[in-house]
Amino acid sequence: MKRIGVPLVACRDLTLGYEGRTVVEGLSFTVGEGDRLIVFGENGSGKSTLMKAMLRLTAPLSGTVEYGGGLSNKDIGYLPQQTSAQKDFPASVREVVRSGLLGRRGLRPYYDKAERRAADDAMDRFGIRALSARCYRELSGGQQQRVLLARAMCAGRRAVFLDEPTAGLDPQATAEFYALVKGVGDGGVTVVMVSHDMAAVGNATHILHIGGKSALYDGPVDGYAESGVGFPTAGLGVGTG
């Protein structure tokens, strides 16, 4: 499939599984620099498992995940699915956003001026600077996702990986979040997003739809609509797969 720029992530003949079962096999695709790739699939199809393999958080059963263009894990920000405990995290917005800079800070016990400024810039970008002193657990779901997106952008200057980032959000908060993600992509940052929501298509340059242990579709957005794979949306839902 045609890509916008230099391939940053190449997945070659991946077989993935969890809890003792194979969920997808023989999966090969690339993510180019500047791409906005949306990964769709039914519950249990392996979407989140694939994202973790791409992030090298879990090893595939077979196949390889290769980084190109000088990409490393330090260049990637990750927004995982939130647990109930994480939603109740007793830290300030500023502290949560700055925690995305821990990889840059190294062994220093403090954030330097440039790191503090980077966190402030991220909060400004996503409209949460006024919330910086608020406790994270007191925020609405949409506000929390803005905070986590700002944190991910602090962690990853070249790419962000988002796993079901709009799960549980109301339609307005979802639309606002997608607009922010589009802005991230328009700014040249590569975006990989797992989603159950067909409205996410509007934020994509490419679609990967997995199911039945294979890729049902891997190509541009316009071809996805014509393929019939993603429409109607019945059967899609939020899940850990």
PDB file of C-alpha atoms in Angstrom:
ATOM      1  CA  MET A   1       0.000   0.000   0.000  1.00  0.00           C
ATOM      2  CA  LYS A   2       1.254   3.521  -0.790  1.00  0.00           C
ATOM      3  CA  ARG A   3       2.590   5.448   2.190  1.00  0.00           C
ATOM      4  CA  ILE A   4       3.201   9.141   2.758  1.00  0.00           C
ATOM      5  CA  GLY A   5       6.803   8.947   3.894  1.00  0.00           C
ATOM      6  CA  VAL A   6       9.643   6.788   5.150  1.00  0.00           C
ATOM      7  CA  PRO A   7       8.401   3.499   6.663  1.00  0.00           C
ATOM      8  CA  LEU A   8       8.664   3.853  10.453  1.00  0.00           C
ATOM      9  CA  VAL A   9       7.163   0.506  11.474  1.00  0.00           C
ATOM     10  CA  ALA A  10       7.184  -2.664   9.362  1.00  0.00           C
ATOM     11  CA  CYS A  11       5.232  -5.685  10.577  1.00  0.00           C
ATOM     12  CA  ARG A  12       6.211  -8.821   8.698  1.00  0.00           C
ATOM     13  CA  ASP A  13       4.236 -12.073   8.764  1.00  0.00           C
ATOM     14  CA  LEU A  14       3.039 -11.528  12.344  1.00  0.00           C
ATOM     15  CA  THR A  15       1.215 -14.203  14.297  1.00  0.00           C
ATOM     16  CA  LEU A  16      -0.266 -12.871  17.524  1.00  0.00           C
ATOM     17  CA  GLY A  17      -2.099 -14.435  20.413  1.00  0.00           C
ATOM     18  CA  TYR A  18      -3.031 -14.184  24.068  1.00  0.00           C
ATOM     19  CA  GLU A  19      -4.411 -16.476  26.751  1.00  0.00           C
ATOM     20  CA  GLY A  20      -3.155 -19.491  24.845  1.00  0.00           C
ATOM     21  CA  ARG A  21      -4.903 -18.839  21.558  1.00  0.00           C
ATOM     22  CA  THR A  22      -3.907 -17.379  18.205  1.00  0.00           C
ATOM     23  CA  VAL A  23      -5.963 -14.349  17.205  1.00  0.00           C
ATOM     24  CA  VAL A  24      -4.274 -13.194  13.992  1.00  0.00           C
ATOM     25  CA  GLU A  25      -1.639 -14.714  11.723  1.00  0.00           C
ATOM     26  CA  GLY A  26       0.320 -13.883   8.596  1.00  0.00           C
ATOM     27  CA  LEU A  27      -0.178 -10.127   9.091  1.00  0.00           C
ATOM     28  CA  SER A  28       2.173  -7.863   7.096  1.00  0.00           C
ATOM     29  CA  PHE A  29       1.907  -4.080   6.678  1.00  0.00           C
ATOM     30  CA  THR A  30       3.903  -0.877   7.125  1.00  0.00           C
ATOM     31  CA  VAL A  31       3.272   2.463   8.811  1.00  0.00           C
ATOM     32  CA  GLY A  32       4.880   5.376   7.007  1.00  0.00           C
ATOM     33  CA  GLU A  33       6.086   8.642   8.469  1.00  0.00           C
ATOM     34  CA  GLY A  34       3.127  11.011   8.601  1.00  0.00           C
ATOM     35  CA  ASP A  35       0.517   8.258   8.320  1.00  0.00           C
ATOM     36  CA  ARG A  36      -2.666   8.223  10.370  1.00  0.00           C
ATOM     37  CA  LEU A  37      -3.476   4.509  10.546  1.00  0.00           C
ATOM     38  CA  ILE A  38      -6.733   3.339  12.142  1.00  0.00           C
ATOM     39  CA  VAL A  39      -6.972  -0.326  13.191  1.00  0.00           C
ATOM     40  CA  PHE A  40     -10.513  -1.710  13.263  1.00  0.00           C
ATOM     41  CA  GLY A  41     -11.814  -5.142  14.229  1.00  0.00           C
ATOM     42  CA  GLU A  42     -14.395  -6.962  16.300  1.00  0.00           C
ATOM     43  CA  ASN A  43     -13.898  -7.747  19.980  1.00  0.00           C
ATOM     44  CA  GLY A  44     -11.137 -10.305  20.420  1.00  0.00           C
ATOM     45  CA  SER A  45      -9.742  -9.804  16.914  1.00  0.00           C
ATOM     46  CA  GLY A  46      -6.314  -8.811  18.239  1.00  0.00           C
ATOM     47  CA  LYS A  47      -6.359  -5.019  17.860  1.00  0.00           C
ATOM     48  CA  SER A  48      -4.813  -4.167  21.214  1.00  0.00           C
ATOM     49  CA  THR A  49      -2.512  -7.180  21.036  1.00  0.00           C
ATOM     50  CA  LEU A  50      -1.243  -5.892  17.691  1.00  0.00           C
ATOM     51  CA  MET A  51      -0.632  -2.425  19.102  1.00  0.00           C
ATOM     52  CA  LYS A  52       1.375  -3.833  22.010  1.00  0.00           C
ATOM     53  CA  ALA A  53       3.439  -5.898  19.584  1.00  0.00           C
ATOM     54  CA  MET A  54       4.093  -2.803  17.464  1.00  0.00           C
ATOM     55  CA  LEU A  55       5.242  -1.007  20.609  1.00  0.00           C
ATOM     56  CA  ARG A  56       7.432  -4.006  21.503  1.00  0.00           C
ATOM     57  CA  LEU A  57       5.619  -4.377  24.815  1.00  0.00           C
ATOM     58  CA  THR A  58       4.780  -7.982  23.958  1.00  0.00           C
ATOM     59  CA  ALA A  59       6.494 -10.380  21.584  1.00  0.00           C
ATOM     60  CA  PRO A  60       4.627 -11.870  18.614  1.00  0.00           C
ATOM     61  CA  LEU A  61       4.252 -15.626  18.477  1.00  0.00           C
ATOM     62  CA  SER A  62       6.131 -15.401  15.176  1.00  0.00           C
ATOM     63  CA  GLY A  63       7.132 -12.744  12.662  1.00  0.00           C
ATOM     64  CA  THR A  64       8.942  -9.452  13.233  1.00  0.00           C
ATOM     65  CA  VAL A  65       8.282  -5.803  14.075  1.00  0.00           C
ATOM     66  CA  GLU A  66      10.988  -3.556  12.661  1.00  0.00           C
ATOM     67  CA  TYR A  67      11.522   0.188  13.183  1.00  0.00           C
ATOM     68  CA  GLY A  68      12.923   2.358  10.390  1.00  0.00           C
ATOM     69  CA  GLY A  69      13.845   5.964   9.769  1.00  0.00           C
ATOM     70  CA  GLY A  70      15.786   6.117  13.011  1.00  0.00           C
ATOM     71  CA  LEU A  71      12.651   5.531  15.089  1.00  0.00           C
ATOM     72  CA  SER A  72      13.047   4.220  18.641  1.00  0.00           C
ATOM     73  CA  ASN A  73      10.665   3.640  21.537  1.00  0.00           C
ATOM     74  CA  LYS A  74      11.773   6.990  22.968  1.00  0.00           C
ATOM     75  CA  ASP A  75      10.145   8.676  19.965  1.00  0.00           C
ATOM     76  CA  ILE A  76       6.736   7.076  20.568  1.00  0.00           C
ATOM     77  CA  GLY A  77       3.989   8.195  22.923  1.00  0.00           C
ATOM     78  CA  TYR A  78       1.389   5.662  24.043  1.00  0.00           C
ATOM     79  CA  LEU A  79      -2.143   6.211  25.291  1.00  0.00           C
ATOM     80  CA  PRO A  80      -3.430   2.798  26.465  1.00  0.00           C
ATOM     81  CA  GLN A  81      -6.976   1.926  27.403  1.00  0.00           C
ATOM     82  CA  GLN A  82      -7.744   3.369  30.820  1.00  0.00           C
ATOM     83  CA  THR A  83      -8.608   1.214  33.805  1.00  0.00           C
ATOM     84  CA  SER A  84     -10.882   2.346  36.615  1.00  0.00           C
ATOM     85  CA  ALA A  85      -7.860   2.703  38.895  1.00  0.00           C
ATOM     86  CA  GLN A  86      -6.077   4.955  36.395  1.00  0.00           C
ATOM     87  CA  LYS A  87      -9.131   7.190  36.053  1.00  0.00           C
ATOM     88  CA  ASP A  88      -8.955   7.726  39.806  1.00  0.00           C
ATOM     89  CA  PHE A  89      -5.250   8.655  39.807  1.00  0.00           C
ATOM     90  CA  PRO A  90      -4.625  11.279  42.564  1.00  0.00           C
ATOM     91  CA  ALA A  91      -2.152  13.575  40.770  1.00  0.00           C
ATOM     92  CA  SER A  92      -2.415  17.034  39.260  1.00  0.00           C
ATOM     93  CA  VAL A  93      -2.873  17.527  35.536  1.00  0.00           C
ATOM     94  CA  ARG A  94       0.570  19.129  35.378  1.00  0.00           C
ATOM     95  CA  GLU A  95       2.165  16.112  37.059  1.00  0.00           C
ATOM     96  CA  VAL A  96       0.458  13.662  34.698  1.00  0.00           C
ATOM     97  CA  VAL A  97       1.510  15.586  31.589  1.00  0.00           C
ATOM     98  CA  ARG A  98       5.081  16.028  32.812  1.00  0.00           C
ATOM     99  CA  SER A  99       5.342  12.305  33.505  1.00  0.00           C
ATOM    100  CA  GLY A 100       5.474  11.838  29.749  1.00  0.00           C
ATOM    101  CA  LEU A 101       8.932  13.425  29.890  1.00  0.00           C
ATOM    102  CA  LEU A 102      10.436  10.882  32.272  1.00  0.00           C
ATOM    103  CA  GLY A 103      12.228   9.152  29.408  1.00  0.00           C
ATOM    104  CA  ARG A 104      13.999  12.387  28.501  1.00  0.00           C
ATOM    105  CA  ARG A 105      14.762  13.289  32.113  1.00  0.00           C
ATOM    106  CA  GLY A 106      16.765  10.145  32.733  1.00  0.00           C
ATOM    107  CA  LEU A 107      18.283   9.947  36.212  1.00  0.00           C
ATOM    108  CA  ARG A 108      17.847  13.639  37.027  1.00  0.00           C
ATOM    109  CA  PRO A 109      15.514  14.124  40.017  1.00  0.00           C
ATOM    110  CA  TYR A 110      13.901  17.213  38.454  1.00  0.00           C
ATOM    111  CA  TYR A 111      12.514  18.507  35.151  1.00  0.00           C
ATOM    112  CA  ASP A 112      14.667  21.154  33.513  1.00  0.00           C
ATOM    113  CA  LYS A 113      13.369  24.414  32.037  1.00  0.00           C
ATOM    114  CA  ALA A 114      12.991  22.991  28.512  1.00  0.00           C
ATOM    115  CA  GLU A 115      11.023  19.979  29.793  1.00  0.00           C
ATOM    116  CA  ARG A 116       8.707  22.141  31.874  1.00  0.00           C
ATOM    117  CA  ARG A 117       8.140  24.359  28.857  1.00  0.00           C
ATOM    118  CA  ALA A 118       7.403  21.306  26.666  1.00  0.00           C
ATOM    119  CA  ALA A 119       4.730  20.181  29.138  1.00  0.00           C
ATOM    120  CA  ASP A 120       3.218  23.676  29.241  1.00  0.00           C
ATOM    121  CA  ASP A 121       3.187  23.822  25.433  1.00  0.00           C
ATOM    122  CA  ALA A 122       1.401  20.452  25.285  1.00  0.00           C
ATOM    123  CA  MET A 123      -1.229  21.635  27.768  1.00  0.00           C
ATOM    124  CA  ASP A 124      -1.723  24.808  25.724  1.00  0.00           C
ATOM    125  CA  ARG A 125      -2.051  22.786  22.522  1.00  0.00           C
ATOM    126  CA  PHE A 126      -4.851  20.642  23.915  1.00  0.00           C
ATOM    127  CA  GLY A 127      -6.644  23.374  25.834  1.00  0.00           C
ATOM    128  CA  ILE A 128      -5.952  22.131  29.361  1.00  0.00           C
ATOM    129  CA  ARG A 129      -3.472  24.707  30.688  1.00  0.00           C
ATOM    130  CA  ALA A 130      -6.188  26.216  32.889  1.00  0.00           C
ATOM    131  CA  LEU A 131      -6.663  22.769  34.464  1.00  0.00           C
ATOM    132  CA  SER A 132      -2.973  22.264  35.285  1.00  0.00           C
ATOM    133  CA  ALA A 133      -3.425  22.492  39.064  1.00  0.00           C
ATOM    134  CA  ARG A 134      -6.611  20.380  39.117  1.00  0.00           C
ATOM    135  CA  CYS A 135      -6.581  16.789  40.318  1.00  0.00           C
ATOM    136  CA  TYR A 136      -6.729  14.413  37.385  1.00  0.00           C
ATOM    137  CA  ARG A 137      -9.403  12.198  38.937  1.00  0.00           C
ATOM    138  CA  GLU A 138     -11.761  15.184  39.268  1.00  0.00           C
ATOM    139  CA  LEU A 139     -11.879  15.774  35.510  1.00  0.00           C
ATOM    140  CA  SER A 140     -14.493  14.640  33.011  1.00  0.00           C
ATOM    141  CA  GLY A 141     -13.700  11.728  30.710  1.00  0.00           C
ATOM    142  CA  GLY A 142     -13.037  14.050  27.779  1.00  0.00           C
ATOM    143  CA  GLN A 143     -10.715  16.235  29.848  1.00  0.00           C
ATOM    144  CA  GLN A 144      -8.822  13.182  31.088  1.00  0.00           C
ATOM    145  CA  GLN A 145      -8.238  12.006  27.519  1.00  0.00           C
ATOM    146  CA  ARG A 146      -6.895  15.445  26.584  1.00  0.00           C
ATOM    147  CA  VAL A 147      -4.481  15.187  29.495  1.00  0.00           C
ATOM    148  CA  LEU A 148      -3.341  11.733  28.402  1.00  0.00           C
ATOM    149  CA  LEU A 149      -2.930  12.882  24.804  1.00  0.00           C
ATOM    150  CA  ALA A 150      -0.763  15.769  26.023  1.00  0.00           C
ATOM    151  CA  ARG A 151       1.258  13.279  28.062  1.00  0.00           C
ATOM    152  CA  ALA A 152       1.664  10.998  25.031  1.00  0.00           C
ATOM    153  CA  MET A 153       2.833  13.927  22.903  1.00  0.00           C
ATOM    154  CA  CYS A 154       5.453  14.790  25.530  1.00  0.00           C
ATOM    155  CA  ALA A 155       6.653  11.190  25.453  1.00  0.00           C
ATOM    156  CA  GLY A 156       6.662  10.764  21.678  1.00  0.00           C
ATOM    157  CA  ARG A 157       7.758  13.510  19.362  1.00  0.00           C
ATOM    158  CA  ARG A 158       7.479  11.437  16.164  1.00  0.00           C
ATOM    159  CA  ALA A 159       4.608   9.013  16.727  1.00  0.00           C
ATOM    160  CA  VAL A 160       1.662   8.408  19.056  1.00  0.00           C
ATOM    161  CA  PHE A 161      -0.201   5.122  19.559  1.00  0.00           C
ATOM    162  CA  LEU A 162      -3.775   5.432  20.867  1.00  0.00           C
ATOM    163  CA  ASP A 163      -5.750   2.416  22.067  1.00  0.00           C
ATOM    164  CA  GLU A 164      -9.533   2.990  22.078  1.00  0.00           C
ATOM    165  CA  PRO A 165      -9.039   6.630  23.145  1.00  0.00           C
ATOM    166  CA  THR A 166     -12.722   7.599  22.856  1.00  0.00           C
ATOM    167  CA  ALA A 167     -14.196   4.619  24.729  1.00  0.00           C
ATOM    168  CA  GLY A 168     -16.810   5.891  27.154  1.00  0.00           C
ATOM    169  CA  LEU A 169     -16.814   9.469  25.843  1.00  0.00           C
ATOM    170  CA  ASP A 170     -20.004  11.234  24.798  1.00  0.00           C
ATOM    171  CA  PRO A 171     -20.409  12.256  21.130  1.00  0.00           C
ATOM    172  CA  GLN A 172     -19.280  15.854  21.682  1.00  0.00           C
ATOM    173  CA  ALA A 173     -16.151  14.859  23.625  1.00  0.00           C
ATOM    174  CA  THR A 174     -15.423  12.209  20.995  1.00  0.00           C
ATOM    175  CA  ALA A 175     -15.669  14.724  18.141  1.00  0.00           C
ATOM    176  CA  GLU A 176     -13.433  17.172  20.016  1.00  0.00           C
ATOM    177  CA  PHE A 177     -10.855  14.462  20.669  1.00  0.00           C
ATOM    178  CA  TYR A 178     -10.806  13.411  17.003  1.00  0.00           C
ATOM    179  CA  ALA A 179     -10.228  17.039  16.000  1.00  0.00           C
ATOM    180  CA  LEU A 180      -7.211  17.139  18.312  1.00  0.00           C
ATOM    181  CA  VAL A 181      -5.868  13.887  16.862  1.00  0.00           C
ATOM    182  CA  LYS A 182      -6.259  15.234  13.334  1.00  0.00           C
ATOM    183  CA  GLY A 183      -4.275  18.299  14.375  1.00  0.00           C
ATOM    184  CA  VAL A 184      -1.525  16.044  15.710  1.00  0.00           C
ATOM    185  CA  GLY A 185      -1.381  14.201  12.399  1.00  0.00           C
ATOM    186  CA  ASP A 186      -1.514  17.406  10.366  1.00  0.00           C
ATOM    187  CA  GLY A 187       1.509  18.543  12.358  1.00  0.00           C
ATOM    188  CA  GLY A 188       3.527  15.656  10.924  1.00  0.00           C
ATOM    189  CA  VAL A 189       3.312  13.221  13.841  1.00  0.00           C
ATOM    190  CA  THR A 190       2.536   9.632  12.859  1.00  0.00           C
ATOM    191  CA  VAL A 191      -0.676   8.354  14.495  1.00  0.00           C
ATOM    192  CA  VAL A 192      -1.690   4.719  15.010  1.00  0.00           C
ATOM    193  CA  MET A 193      -5.116   4.374  16.610  1.00  0.00           C
ATOM    194  CA  VAL A 194      -7.121   1.299  17.579  1.00  0.00           C
ATOM    195  CA  SER A 195     -10.814   2.088  17.489  1.00  0.00           C
ATOM    196  CA  HIS A 196     -14.291   0.581  17.474  1.00  0.00           C
ATOM    197  CA  ASP A 197     -15.840   3.795  16.183  1.00  0.00           C
ATOM    198  CA  MET A 198     -16.385   4.176  12.440  1.00  0.00           C
ATOM    199  CA  ALA A 199     -16.401   7.959  12.922  1.00  0.00           C
ATOM    200  CA  ALA A 200     -12.631   7.616  13.387  1.00  0.00           C
ATOM    201  CA  VAL A 201     -12.339   6.999   9.634  1.00  0.00           C
ATOM    202  CA  GLY A 202     -12.367  10.753   9.106  1.00  0.00           C
ATOM    203  CA  ASN A 203      -9.043  10.989  10.940  1.00  0.00           C
ATOM    204  CA  ALA A 204      -7.286   8.318   8.889  1.00  0.00           C
ATOM    205  CA  THR A 205      -5.073   8.197   5.840  1.00  0.00           C
ATOM    206  CA  HIS A 206      -5.124   4.383   5.891  1.00  0.00           C
ATOM    207  CA  ILE A 207      -7.239   1.607   7.410  1.00  0.00           C
ATOM    208  CA  LEU A 208      -6.252  -1.827   8.680  1.00  0.00           C
ATOM    209  CA  HIS A 209      -9.268  -4.005   9.521  1.00  0.00           C
ATOM    210  CA  ILE A 210      -8.457  -7.376  11.079  1.00  0.00           C
ATOM    211  CA  GLY A 211     -10.721 -10.321  11.796  1.00  0.00           C
ATOM    212  CA  GLY A 212     -10.939 -14.060  11.411  1.00  0.00           C
ATOM    213  CA  LYS A 213      -7.184 -14.358  12.026  1.00  0.00           C
ATOM    214  CA  SER A 214      -6.338 -12.229   8.991  1.00  0.00           C
ATOM    215  CA  ALA A 215      -6.384  -8.747   7.514  1.00  0.00           C
ATOM    216  CA  LEU A 216      -9.823  -8.158   5.995  1.00  0.00           C
ATOM    217  CA  TYR A 217      -8.752  -4.799   4.590  1.00  0.00           C
ATOM    218  CA  ASP A 218      -5.429  -2.956   4.340  1.00  0.00           C
ATOM    219  CA  GLY A 219      -5.519   0.174   2.228  1.00  0.00           C
ATOM    220  CA  PRO A 220      -6.659   3.771   1.764  1.00  0.00           C
ATOM    221  CA  VAL A 221      -9.808   5.236   3.276  1.00  0.00           C
ATOM    222  CA  ASP A 222     -11.777   5.544   0.026  1.00  0.00           C
ATOM    223  CA  GLY A 223     -11.203   1.895  -0.819  1.00  0.00           C
ATOM    224  CA  TYR A 224     -12.356   0.867   2.650  1.00  0.00           C
ATOM    225  CA  ALA A 225     -15.821   2.292   2.125  1.00  0.00           C
ATOM    226  CA  GLU A 226     -16.078   0.533  -1.234  1.00  0.00           C
ATOM    227  CA  SER A 227     -14.857  -2.811   0.162  1.00  0.00           C
ATOM    228  CA  GLY A 228     -17.903  -3.328   2.378  1.00  0.00           C
ATOM    229  CA  VAL A 229     -15.690  -4.612   5.200  1.00  0.00           C
ATOM    230  CA  GLY A 230     -16.426  -1.757   7.554  1.00  0.00           C
ATOM    231  CA  PHE A 231     -20.041  -1.088   6.703  1.00  0.00           C
ATOM    232  CA  PRO A 232     -22.444  -1.719   8.306  1.00  0.00           C
ATOM    233  CA  THR A 233     -20.859  -1.347  11.735  1.00  0.00           C
ATOM    234  CA  ALA A 234     -22.784  -4.128  13.470  1.00  0.00           C
ATOM    235  CA  GLY A 235     -20.572  -6.366  15.534  1.00  0.00           C
ATOM    236  CA  LEU A 236     -17.931  -3.765  16.296  1.00  0.00           C
ATOM    237  CA  GLY A 237     -17.474  -2.847  19.939  1.00  0.00           C
ATOM    238  CA  VAL A 238     -15.064  -1.846  22.618  1.00  0.00           C
ATOM    239  CA  GLY A 239     -12.884  -4.663  23.812  1.00  0.00           C
ATOM    240  CA  THR A 240      -9.451  -5.750  24.862  1.00  0.00           C
ATOM    241  CA  GLY A 241      -8.766  -7.784  21.753  1.00  0.00           C
TER     242      GLY A 241
END
